Short mmCIF file of C-alpha atoms in Angstrom, two decimals:
data_model
loop_
_atom_site.label_atom_id
_atom_site.label_comp_id
_atom_site.label_asym_id
_atom_site.label_seq_id
_atom_site.Cartn_x
_atom_site.Cartn_y
_atom_site.Cartn_z
CA ASP A 1 94.93 97.94 119.40
CA ALA A 2 93.04 94.78 118.56
CA GLY A 3 96.17 93.10 117.27
CA VAL A 4 96.30 91.00 114.01
CA ILE A 5 92.94 89.79 113.21
CA GLN A 6 92.29 86.61 111.15
CA SER A 7 89.23 85.12 109.86
CA PRO A 8 87.89 82.57 109.96
CA ARG A 9 89.24 80.78 112.92
CA HIS A 10 88.32 77.36 111.60
CA GLU A 11 87.45 76.33 108.09
CA VAL A 12 86.47 72.94 107.01
CA THR A 13 85.96 72.42 103.18
CA GLU A 14 85.88 69.67 100.68
CA MET A 15 88.76 68.91 98.39
CA GLY A 16 88.60 70.90 95.12
CA GLN A 17 86.84 73.98 96.76
CA GLU A 18 88.24 77.42 96.93
CA VAL A 19 89.31 78.64 100.33
CA THR A 20 90.05 82.24 101.23
CA LEU A 21 91.79 83.24 104.39
CA ARG A 22 91.73 86.90 105.65
CA CYS A 23 94.04 89.05 107.68
CA LYS A 24 93.87 92.51 109.10
CA PRO A 25 97.24 93.64 110.13
CA ILE A 26 98.10 96.11 113.01
CA SER A 27 97.40 99.58 111.86
CA GLY A 28 100.59 101.37 110.88
CA HIS A 29 102.59 98.09 110.32
CA ASP A 30 104.25 98.06 106.90
CA TYR A 31 105.03 94.37 106.64
CA LEU A 32 102.64 91.48 106.50
CA PHE A 33 103.67 87.79 106.52
CA TRP A 34 101.74 84.58 105.89
CA TYR A 35 102.94 81.45 107.65
CA ARG A 36 101.72 77.84 107.53
CA GLN A 37 102.12 75.48 110.48
CA THR A 38 102.02 71.68 110.17
CA MET A 39 103.38 68.87 112.42
CA MET A 40 105.70 67.68 109.68
CA ARG A 41 107.17 70.92 108.47
CA GLY A 42 106.74 73.25 111.48
CA LEU A 43 106.29 76.94 110.71
CA GLU A 44 107.01 77.91 107.14
CA LEU A 45 106.97 81.35 105.58
CA LEU A 46 104.76 81.35 102.60
CA ILE A 47 104.94 85.01 101.46
CA TYR A 48 105.41 88.50 102.77
CA PHE A 49 104.47 91.99 101.71
CA ASN A 50 106.07 95.37 102.32
CA ASN A 51 103.80 98.46 101.80
CA ASN A 52 101.26 96.16 100.17
CA VAL A 53 103.77 94.81 97.58
CA PRO A 54 104.64 91.13 97.54
CA ILE A 55 108.42 90.96 98.12
CA ASP A 56 109.19 87.28 98.49
CA ASP A 57 106.69 84.51 97.56
CA SER A 58 109.27 81.65 97.22
CA GLY A 59 107.54 79.86 100.06
CA MET A 60 104.24 79.47 98.34
CA PRO A 61 103.92 75.81 97.72
CA GLU A 62 102.40 75.79 94.24
CA ASP A 63 100.26 77.73 91.85
CA ARG A 64 97.11 76.76 93.67
CA PHE A 65 98.13 79.27 96.39
CA SER A 66 97.87 82.98 95.87
CA ALA A 67 97.94 85.98 98.16
CA LYS A 68 97.00 89.64 97.73
CA MET A 69 97.15 92.79 99.84
CA PRO A 70 94.92 95.36 98.08
CA ASN A 71 95.45 97.97 100.81
CA ALA A 72 97.37 98.43 104.05
CA SER A 73 94.64 97.06 106.32
CA PHE A 74 93.72 93.75 104.47
CA SER A 75 95.24 90.69 103.01
CA THR A 76 93.95 87.40 101.66
CA LEU A 77 95.47 83.96 101.08
CA LYS A 78 93.60 81.88 98.49
CA ILE A 79 93.87 78.20 97.79
CA GLN A 80 92.14 77.04 94.61
CA PRO A 81 91.60 74.17 94.39
CA SER A 82 92.19 72.89 97.86
CA GLU A 83 93.64 69.56 98.58
CA PRO A 84 93.79 67.52 101.86
CA ARG A 85 97.60 68.17 102.20
CA ASP A 86 96.72 71.80 102.58
CA SER A 87 95.30 71.07 106.03
CA ALA A 88 97.26 73.16 108.53
CA VAL A 89 97.09 76.28 110.62
CA TYR A 90 97.67 79.39 108.68
CA PHE A 91 99.10 82.46 110.60
CA CYS A 92 99.26 86.04 109.58
CA ALA A 93 101.75 88.38 111.16
CA SER A 94 102.59 91.98 110.82
CA ARG A 95 105.58 94.12 111.77
CA GLY A 96 106.32 97.84 111.80
CA GLY A 97 108.88 100.26 113.26
CA PRO A 98 112.64 100.39 113.51
CA HIS A 99 112.88 97.15 115.55
CA PRO A 100 111.51 93.91 114.07
CA GLY A 101 108.69 93.01 116.46
CA TYR A 102 106.34 90.59 114.74
CA THR A 103 102.77 90.21 115.96
CA PHE A 104 100.85 87.07 115.06
CA GLY A 105 97.22 86.56 114.64
CA SER A 106 95.44 83.67 116.27
CA GLY A 107 95.52 81.64 113.05
CA THR A 108 93.02 79.83 110.83
CA ARG A 109 92.84 76.07 111.23
CA LEU A 110 92.14 74.76 107.82
CA THR A 111 90.90 71.15 107.28
CA VAL A 112 90.31 69.90 103.78
CA VAL A 113 88.40 66.73 103.65
CA ALA B 1 121.38 81.60 105.25
CA GLN B 2 120.47 82.47 108.90
CA SER B 3 118.96 79.69 110.78
CA VAL B 4 118.28 78.64 114.39
CA THR B 5 118.48 75.08 115.86
CA GLN B 6 116.50 74.08 118.87
CA LEU B 7 118.03 71.16 120.72
CA GLY B 8 115.30 68.85 122.10
CA SER B 9 111.81 68.59 120.66
CA HIS B 10 110.43 67.64 124.05
CA VAL B 11 111.63 68.76 127.53
CA SER B 12 109.96 67.68 130.71
CA VAL B 13 110.48 69.30 134.06
CA SER B 14 108.82 69.09 137.49
CA GLU B 15 106.89 72.14 138.84
CA GLY B 16 109.27 74.41 140.56
CA ALA B 17 112.32 73.16 138.66
CA LEU B 18 114.51 75.15 136.34
CA VAL B 19 113.40 75.49 132.79
CA LEU B 20 116.21 75.49 130.15
CA LEU B 21 115.24 75.44 126.48
CA ARG B 22 118.19 75.56 124.03
CA CYS B 23 118.63 77.66 120.90
CA ASN B 24 121.70 78.06 118.75
CA TYR B 25 122.00 80.50 115.80
CA SER B 26 124.10 79.98 112.67
CA SER B 27 125.80 83.26 111.94
CA SER B 28 129.01 84.75 113.46
CA VAL B 29 127.32 88.08 113.99
CA PRO B 30 124.40 87.95 116.34
CA PRO B 31 121.17 88.58 114.48
CA TYR B 32 117.97 89.76 115.92
CA LEU B 33 116.61 86.80 117.97
CA PHE B 34 113.31 85.98 119.48
CA TRP B 35 111.52 83.42 121.59
CA TYR B 36 107.83 82.79 121.00
CA VAL B 37 105.42 80.66 122.98
CA GLN B 38 102.46 78.86 121.59
CA TYR B 39 99.78 77.46 123.94
CA PRO B 40 97.57 74.62 122.56
CA ASN B 41 95.23 75.78 119.85
CA GLN B 42 96.50 79.31 120.05
CA GLY B 43 98.72 81.66 118.11
CA LEU B 44 102.29 82.68 118.83
CA GLN B 45 103.01 85.13 121.62
CA LEU B 46 106.25 87.00 121.91
CA LEU B 47 108.13 86.11 125.09
CA LEU B 48 111.25 88.17 124.40
CA LYS B 49 113.57 89.48 121.83
CA TYR B 50 117.28 90.34 121.38
CA THR B 51 117.95 93.47 119.30
CA SER B 52 121.62 94.13 119.83
CA ALA B 53 121.27 95.99 123.18
CA ALA B 54 121.74 94.02 126.47
CA THR B 55 122.75 90.38 126.04
CA LEU B 56 120.57 89.37 128.93
CA VAL B 57 117.03 89.86 127.89
CA LYS B 58 114.14 89.62 130.30
CA GLY B 59 110.63 88.63 128.99
CA ILE B 60 107.21 88.03 130.11
CA ASN B 61 106.11 85.29 132.59
CA GLY B 62 109.46 85.24 134.29
CA PHE B 63 111.41 83.99 131.34
CA GLU B 64 114.72 85.32 130.27
CA ALA B 65 117.46 84.51 127.64
CA GLU B 66 121.12 85.34 127.48
CA LEU B 67 123.06 85.79 124.26
CA LYS B 68 126.40 84.07 124.34
CA LYS B 69 128.40 85.07 121.30
CA SER B 70 131.19 82.44 122.09
CA GLU B 71 128.66 79.68 121.94
CA THR B 72 126.32 81.25 119.33
CA SER B 73 123.53 80.44 121.74
CA PHE B 74 120.42 82.17 123.01
CA HIS B 75 118.95 79.71 125.52
CA LEU B 76 115.65 80.44 127.33
CA THR B 77 115.44 79.94 131.06
CA LYS B 78 113.03 80.31 133.88
CA PRO B 79 114.09 79.70 137.53
CA SER B 80 110.92 77.93 138.62
CA ALA B 81 108.43 76.14 136.25
CA HIS B 82 104.68 76.46 136.67
CA MET B 83 102.10 74.16 135.34
CA SER B 84 100.86 77.06 133.22
CA ASP B 85 104.31 77.13 131.37
CA ALA B 86 103.36 73.88 129.48
CA ALA B 87 103.40 74.92 125.84
CA GLU B 88 105.47 74.80 122.75
CA TYR B 89 108.41 77.24 122.55
CA PHE B 90 109.99 78.52 119.37
CA CYS B 91 113.24 80.28 118.84
CA ALA B 92 113.39 82.48 115.69
CA VAL B 93 115.86 84.73 113.82
CA VAL B 94 115.33 87.54 111.39
CA ALA B 95 116.84 86.71 108.01
CA GLY B 96 116.33 88.95 105.03
CA GLY B 97 113.40 90.74 106.71
CA ASN B 98 111.64 87.43 107.46
CA LEU B 99 111.29 85.55 110.69
CA ILE B 100 112.67 82.07 110.44
CA PHE B 101 111.63 79.63 113.11
CA GLY B 102 113.26 76.62 114.76
CA LYS B 103 111.37 73.40 114.96
CA GLY B 104 110.02 74.14 118.48
CA THR B 105 110.37 72.50 121.85
CA LYS B 106 107.44 71.25 123.64
CA LEU B 107 107.58 71.81 127.31
CA SER B 108 105.76 69.54 129.72
CA VAL B 109 105.45 70.42 133.48
CA LYS B 110 104.86 67.54 135.99
CA PRO B 111 103.14 68.25 139.24
#
């Protein structure tokens, strides 16, 4: 299994632009999580899905952030419009089975200038 | 709400010395607990997990952690540090189906 795949690995964009981060979870995993990591706030859960349905989006910072999971093998996290304070590493993770083993992707490092 | 507290944001040890990274959880009943490692500019890799089986859990790269209910602790140890162990280590707990992380402890290994 290739693990959780995120793209792109790095993204540099200008303030005000739309940014879309992508994630392919491990096949068969029924939970998908989006996390954000910053120096100031550490690792924060943004949103998670179960069987493609958003369960808890209370961690999404504001309406500029949105996430979708159109099918079991793909999810997106969109920021529109982006701001410099959105600069962070965004991780996707998936989980499946009776014991909660979470597998993380390599992350997308977003820089908004 | 479930949470974990990692004591010490930075720990420095000499190569060959004991590594001890501290983690305390908040609930009276031990939850599912994890230790993850993050090498510079990389993602999070699972070191080990406690899922209500044995209280002494062995992980990868020679690390282990022991659940102590009386102390609500799940400290991570390794008998002999290697230079390659330099990384950031995160303790995490499952809460409401989510994985909640501690603030992390950055481990430095001196030659």
